[in-house]
Amino acid sequence: MNLPLSQAPPEAPCEVLATRRRRKDARPSELTAAALALFVDKGFAATRLDDVAARAGVSKGTLYLYFSSKEALFKAVIEEGMVAVLAAAEEHLANHQGSAADLLRELLLGWWQQIGSTAMAGLTKLIVSESRNFPEMAQYYHDGVITRGRALLRRALERGVGSGEFRPLNVEAAVDVIMAPLLMLAISRFSLCLCGQQVAPEAYLETHLDLLIRGLQRTGAISERPSNEGMPCN
Amino acid sequence: MNLPLSQAPPEAPCEVLATRRRRKDARPSELTAAALALFVDKGFAATRLDDVAARAGVSKGTLYLYFSSKEALFKAVIEEGMVAVLAAAEEHLANHQGSAADLLRELLLGWWQQIGSTAMAGLTKLIVSESRNFPEMAQYYHDGVITRGRALLRRALERGVGSGEFRPLNVEAAVDVIMAPLLMLAISRFSLCLCGQQVAPEAYLETHLDLLIRGLQRTGAISERPSNEGMPCN
DNA sequence: TATATTACTGACCGATCAGTCATTATCTTT
DNA sequence: AAAGATAATGACTGATCGGTCAGTAATATA
């Protein structure tokens, strides 16, 4: 095969050849962090456990002290990522006031800050790539993350439609349409120059929100928010 | 490892145990078709060449008569897909009249018919998944498909903005924002229940177009097209 | 039917890599 | 300091799979 191996030198031992240490508590999270980075970069199948262990500053044998198999490691990576994701979701659920348009804006920009701009975004590509080979994993991610995110968006849209701020629309479809640019943004960050990387994420999100809120609002209802502020046309 | 192997029985020999045949001309396309199906389903690394050959009704040795390596087979799959994609792009380029909104509608629905609804859509997931491991492949796909598609959309948007039908906007960002739901639709078709699969593709696209065109048009310009026609709200 | 050509085969090889385990090094306890 | 406990190691194994090639059989030609 001879893959082009785009890897940087595998995590130079900055800890100046530290002698081996016994750190039972720290190992699991260090290993899942290393695994996340490599899985996201090279994909699940192409990632060698030797490399994961090396990146975590440990031998492969040690990895097997904490995870019973490569798949178990994968599950742990997903599960650990979930925690932050769900916490962010809770945060968004808590405080929602003002117009539906502002709520929508807050939700999408919050997603970017909490997830999209972090390493967590890599999970999106990982799941997309591997879901067919790990159906129960995909199901878990779907139920725990996607469904939850959809529920947030759906609520925001329904509130806007109910109050008359937004016009009637197919809410279920709109939820997916609204999420898609976010997911693609996350994916493109971990997938060499496919789409969207020429445009800065902020401008991308701002354009999405701008188009979206105008598209949602009742005809005639002029946005009271100063639109196009600081956004160059072309 | 012991992957769950979601495979159906690997292409039961419908050709009733046909004795071996010499069909030099037909082999390459049969092999790339088999490879596309398996690559899209299981990913590149997890696909075995024995399975590709078996699915094409041939032995692995025969595969190597036509393709020098697994990666060469991958390239051929992409390249073969390209032909149809570029043909469709040319078609869209040729005939464009009427309003910019109609052109946009025609472009997006055309994408669905020519690409999104076909097996070609699987290439999107394939590229997303494997681009890091095959940079030159990603580059080729980017230059040959993404850039071309973006150019089409950009032209449509610029026409609308130029004629005053659309309001001024960040065209580059808008192109990506508009493409994202299409790409996610393609991806979700080959990635177990991640997003968008609960909603029928037609309703999804219609909602996208509806939101989009309203979002693009100048405030006050009422769409002359009967919107919401046959689309249930919720 | 005999001969030549070549598409096709499948057993085989070598490299890779997930997973194992006997051994070693570190830390704790007394 | 000695002994016990266990975290960590890395050489090893067995299975998998990309890639090879000597041989086989289908077709063309005479």
GROMACS .gro file of C-alpha atoms in nm, chain B residues 107 114 130 187:
model
    4
  341LEU     CA    1  -2.915   2.384  -1.066
  348GLN     CA    2  -2.786   1.374  -1.183
  364GLU     CA    3  -1.016   0.924   0.269
  421ILE     CA    4  -2.330   1.192   0.271
   0.00000   0.00000   0.00000
